[in-house]
Amino acid sequence: MTHILDNPVWNALNTANKELGKGNDQVKYYCPNISPFAGFRENRQENLIALHGFLGKESESFALVSENKMDISEPWKVNHIIPLFQMVFDDAIVPKEIKETITDLTEEYIPQMIELAKLTNPGPFEERTIDFQHYQGIFYENRLVAIAGQRMHVPPYAEISAVCTHPDFRGRGYAIQLMASQIKRIIGNGEIPFLHVAVDNVGAIKIYEALGFRKRKEMYVYVISKT
């Protein structure tokens, strides 16, 4: 039986993230200044061709999330294939106590958020990624040094994303504190946290498992652009 998280981009853009995307009844994509992800009702060649039709209007490339390996050919080229683990929070786990001061990030902090994301590369982070909402950060002497927020919202699941810490401030537990805050927020809304992590990011996987996340399925991200 198909699970709603097997096709997270498509299902998010047809539910809670509907207002953040564009497309038609077979192909949908986030506004490029929010996120580069696109999703299909079904992984078919005609949908890849239809997605190509959106090129030049707003974006030159897209990222696809699939539970299966995809056969992608003309009119696309594959720039990267990133194997991921999709991890879901075990609701039997009690989130860790939050000790740091957590700040809700508003539009005034966008330049600092983008600067930190470019430095640490937690995944795509665009000018309007903040429109996913629920971004939070930790500051050190008025300097943003760690962030975490939400991306795909697939009720009853909400994805924790863009978890990153400035290299000079790693080892202080800031990411864990922000993760705990996000977990509590999502659970408080009656939903279930989930996330995606590269399969070779062993350190992050250990942290997520310690926080109560369990591997659900291996997924793939295809970063594609026009030939």
PDB file of N, CA, C and O in Angstrom, residues 58-87:
ATOM      1  N   GLU A  58      10.631  30.426 -15.022  1.00  0.00           N
ATOM      2  CA  GLU A  58      11.038  30.774 -13.669  1.00  0.00           C
ATOM      3  C   GLU A  58      12.307  30.073 -13.210  1.00  0.00           C
ATOM      4  O   GLU A  58      12.983  30.565 -12.325  1.00  0.00           O
ATOM      5  N   SER A  59      12.614  28.920 -13.769  1.00  0.00           N
ATOM      6  CA  SER A  59      13.722  28.134 -13.250  1.00  0.00           C
ATOM      7  C   SER A  59      14.433  27.388 -14.369  1.00  0.00           C
ATOM      8  O   SER A  59      13.855  27.098 -15.415  1.00  0.00           O
ATOM      9  N   GLU A  60      15.702  27.088 -14.159  1.00  0.00           N
ATOM     10  CA  GLU A  60      16.494  26.323 -15.112  1.00  0.00           C
ATOM     11  C   GLU A  60      16.756  24.899 -14.629  1.00  0.00           C
ATOM     12  O   GLU A  60      17.294  24.087 -15.372  1.00  0.00           O
ATOM     13  N   SER A  61      16.410  24.605 -13.390  1.00  0.00           N
ATOM     14  CA  SER A  61      16.656  23.269 -12.857  1.00  0.00           C
ATOM     15  C   SER A  61      15.639  22.960 -11.759  1.00  0.00           C
ATOM     16  O   SER A  61      14.982  23.858 -11.224  1.00  0.00           O
ATOM     17  N   PHE A  62      15.528  21.673 -11.449  1.00  0.00           N
ATOM     18  CA  PHE A  62      14.619  21.218 -10.409  1.00  0.00           C
ATOM     19  C   PHE A  62      15.263  20.075  -9.633  1.00  0.00           C
ATOM     20  O   PHE A  62      16.251  19.480 -10.081  1.00  0.00           O
ATOM     21  N   ALA A  63      14.679  19.764  -8.485  1.00  0.00           N
ATOM     22  CA  ALA A  63      15.077  18.600  -7.697  1.00  0.00           C
ATOM     23  C   ALA A  63      13.847  17.725  -7.507  1.00  0.00           C
ATOM     24  O   ALA A  63      12.765  18.220  -7.178  1.00  0.00           O
ATOM     25  N   LEU A  64      14.011  16.433  -7.742  1.00  0.00           N
ATOM     26  CA  LEU A  64      12.924  15.466  -7.613  1.00  0.00           C
ATOM     27  C   LEU A  64      13.242  14.499  -6.485  1.00  0.00           C
ATOM     28  O   LEU A  64      14.393  14.076  -6.331  1.00  0.00           O
ATOM     29  N   VAL A  65      12.233  14.133  -5.699  1.00  0.00           N
ATOM     30  CA  VAL A  65      12.390  13.136  -4.643  1.00  0.00           C
ATOM     31  C   VAL A  65      11.590  11.908  -5.043  1.00  0.00           C
ATOM     32  O   VAL A  65      10.395  12.002  -5.334  1.00  0.00           O
ATOM     33  N   SER A  66      12.248  10.745  -5.054  1.00  0.00           N
ATOM     34  CA  SER A  66      11.579   9.529  -5.483  1.00  0.00           C
ATOM     35  C   SER A  66      11.934   8.374  -4.554  1.00  0.00           C
ATOM     36  O   SER A  66      13.054   8.281  -4.059  1.00  0.00           O
ATOM     37  N   GLU A  67      10.972   7.490  -4.341  1.00  0.00           N
ATOM     38  CA  GLU A  67      11.247   6.283  -3.553  1.00  0.00           C
ATOM     39  C   GLU A  67      11.971   5.240  -4.390  1.00  0.00           C
ATOM     40  O   GLU A  67      12.534   4.288  -3.841  1.00  0.00           O
ATOM     41  N   ASN A  68      11.962   5.394  -5.713  1.00  0.00           N
ATOM     42  CA  ASN A  68      12.603   4.442  -6.623  1.00  0.00           C
ATOM     43  C   ASN A  68      13.599   5.171  -7.512  1.00  0.00           C
ATOM     44  O   ASN A  68      13.512   6.386  -7.716  1.00  0.00           O
ATOM     45  N   LYS A  69      14.549   4.426  -8.053  1.00  0.00           N
ATOM     46  CA  LYS A  69      15.460   5.010  -9.023  1.00  0.00           C
ATOM     47  C   LYS A  69      14.678   5.371 -10.283  1.00  0.00           C
ATOM     48  O   LYS A  69      13.764   4.654 -10.684  1.00  0.00           O
ATOM     49  N   MET A  70      15.028   6.495 -10.878  1.00  0.00           N
ATOM     50  CA  MET A  70      14.306   7.015 -12.032  1.00  0.00           C
ATOM     51  C   MET A  70      15.164   6.943 -13.285  1.00  0.00           C
ATOM     52  O   MET A  70      16.389   7.104 -13.222  1.00  0.00           O
ATOM     53  N   ASP A  71      14.518   6.721 -14.408  1.00  0.00           N
ATOM     54  CA  ASP A  71      15.177   6.753 -15.710  1.00  0.00           C
ATOM     55  C   ASP A  71      14.918   8.123 -16.319  1.00  0.00           C
ATOM     56  O   ASP A  71      13.815   8.418 -16.790  1.00  0.00           O
ATOM     57  N   ILE A  72      15.924   8.977 -16.266  1.00  0.00           N
ATOM     58  CA  ILE A  72      15.772  10.359 -16.730  1.00  0.00           C
ATOM     59  C   ILE A  72      16.659  10.571 -17.945  1.00  0.00           C
ATOM     60  O   ILE A  72      17.865  10.342 -17.904  1.00  0.00           O
ATOM     61  N   SER A  73      16.047  11.002 -19.035  1.00  0.00           N
ATOM     62  CA  SER A  73      16.779  11.222 -20.279  1.00  0.00           C
ATOM     63  C   SER A  73      16.348  12.551 -20.878  1.00  0.00           C
ATOM     64  O   SER A  73      15.772  13.397 -20.204  1.00  0.00           O
ATOM     65  N   GLU A  74      16.625  12.743 -22.169  1.00  0.00           N
ATOM     66  CA  GLU A  74      16.225  13.977 -22.858  1.00  0.00           C
ATOM     67  C   GLU A  74      14.751  14.289 -22.585  1.00  0.00           C
ATOM     68  O   GLU A  74      13.941  13.373 -22.547  1.00  0.00           O
ATOM     69  N   PRO A  75      14.396  15.542 -22.338  1.00  0.00           N
ATOM     70  CA  PRO A  75      15.200  16.757 -22.493  1.00  0.00           C
ATOM     71  C   PRO A  75      15.913  17.197 -21.209  1.00  0.00           C
ATOM     72  O   PRO A  75      16.108  18.384 -20.994  1.00  0.00           O
ATOM     73  N   TRP A  76      16.270  16.241 -20.362  1.00  0.00           N
ATOM     74  CA  TRP A  76      16.918  16.552 -19.095  1.00  0.00           C
ATOM     75  C   TRP A  76      18.310  15.947 -19.033  1.00  0.00           C
ATOM     76  O   TRP A  76      18.583  14.928 -19.668  1.00  0.00           O
ATOM     77  N   LYS A  77      19.150  16.536 -18.206  1.00  0.00           N
ATOM     78  CA  LYS A  77      20.385  15.885 -17.798  1.00  0.00           C
ATOM     79  C   LYS A  77      20.390  15.817 -16.270  1.00  0.00           C
ATOM     80  O   LYS A  77      19.855  16.714 -15.596  1.00  0.00           O
ATOM     81  N   VAL A  78      20.974  14.764 -15.744  1.00  0.00           N
ATOM     82  CA  VAL A  78      21.036  14.571 -14.298  1.00  0.00           C
ATOM     83  C   VAL A  78      22.369  15.123 -13.784  1.00  0.00           C
ATOM     84  O   VAL A  78      23.436  14.662 -14.191  1.00  0.00           O
ATOM     85  N   ASN A  79      22.296  16.107 -12.916  1.00  0.00           N
ATOM     86  CA  ASN A  79      23.507  16.708 -12.346  1.00  0.00           C
ATOM     87  C   ASN A  79      23.991  15.948 -11.115  1.00  0.00           C
ATOM     88  O   ASN A  79      25.195  15.779 -10.921  1.00  0.00           O
ATOM     89  N   HIS A  80      23.039  15.519 -10.285  1.00  0.00           N
ATOM     90  CA  HIS A  80      23.395  14.800  -9.068  1.00  0.00           C
ATOM     91  C   HIS A  80      22.292  13.802  -8.733  1.00  0.00           C
ATOM     92  O   HIS A  80      21.104  14.065  -8.987  1.00  0.00           O
ATOM     93  N   ILE A  81      22.698  12.669  -8.162  1.00  0.00           N
ATOM     94  CA  ILE A  81      21.755  11.729  -7.550  1.00  0.00           C
ATOM     95  C   ILE A  81      22.199  11.555  -6.106  1.00  0.00           C
ATOM     96  O   ILE A  81      23.331  11.140  -5.842  1.00  0.00           O
ATOM     97  N   ILE A  82      21.323  11.902  -5.171  1.00  0.00           N
ATOM     98  CA  ILE A  82      21.679  11.871  -3.757  1.00  0.00           C
ATOM     99  C   ILE A  82      20.802  10.849  -3.032  1.00  0.00           C
ATOM    100  O   ILE A  82      19.593  11.062  -2.876  1.00  0.00           O
ATOM    101  N   PRO A  83      21.372   9.725  -2.605  1.00  0.00           N
ATOM    102  CA  PRO A  83      20.591   8.769  -1.804  1.00  0.00           C
ATOM    103  C   PRO A  83      20.324   9.342  -0.408  1.00  0.00           C
ATOM    104  O   PRO A  83      21.218   9.913   0.227  1.00  0.00           O
ATOM    105  N   LEU A  84      19.096   9.210   0.038  1.00  0.00           N
ATOM    106  CA  LEU A  84      18.671   9.751   1.333  1.00  0.00           C
ATOM    107  C   LEU A  84      18.030   8.668   2.183  1.00  0.00           C
ATOM    108  O   LEU A  84      17.487   7.694   1.668  1.00  0.00           O
ATOM    109  N   PHE A  85      18.069   8.899   3.492  1.00  0.00           N
ATOM    110  CA  PHE A  85      17.178   8.170   4.375  1.00  0.00           C
ATOM    111  C   PHE A  85      16.035   9.100   4.747  1.00  0.00           C
ATOM    112  O   PHE A  85      16.266  10.252   5.132  1.00  0.00           O
ATOM    113  N   GLN A  86      14.822   8.623   4.623  1.00  0.00           N
ATOM    114  CA  GLN A  86      13.678   9.331   5.163  1.00  0.00           C
ATOM    115  C   GLN A  86      13.469   8.797   6.569  1.00  0.00           C
ATOM    116  O   GLN A  86      13.342   7.594   6.768  1.00  0.00           O
ATOM    117  N   MET A  87      13.462   9.697   7.547  1.00  0.00           N
ATOM    118  CA  MET A  87      13.368   9.295   8.947  1.00  0.00           C
ATOM    119  C   MET A  87      12.122   9.917   9.578  1.00  0.00           C
ATOM    120  O   MET A  87      11.791  11.082   9.320  1.00  0.00           O
TER     121      MET A  87
END
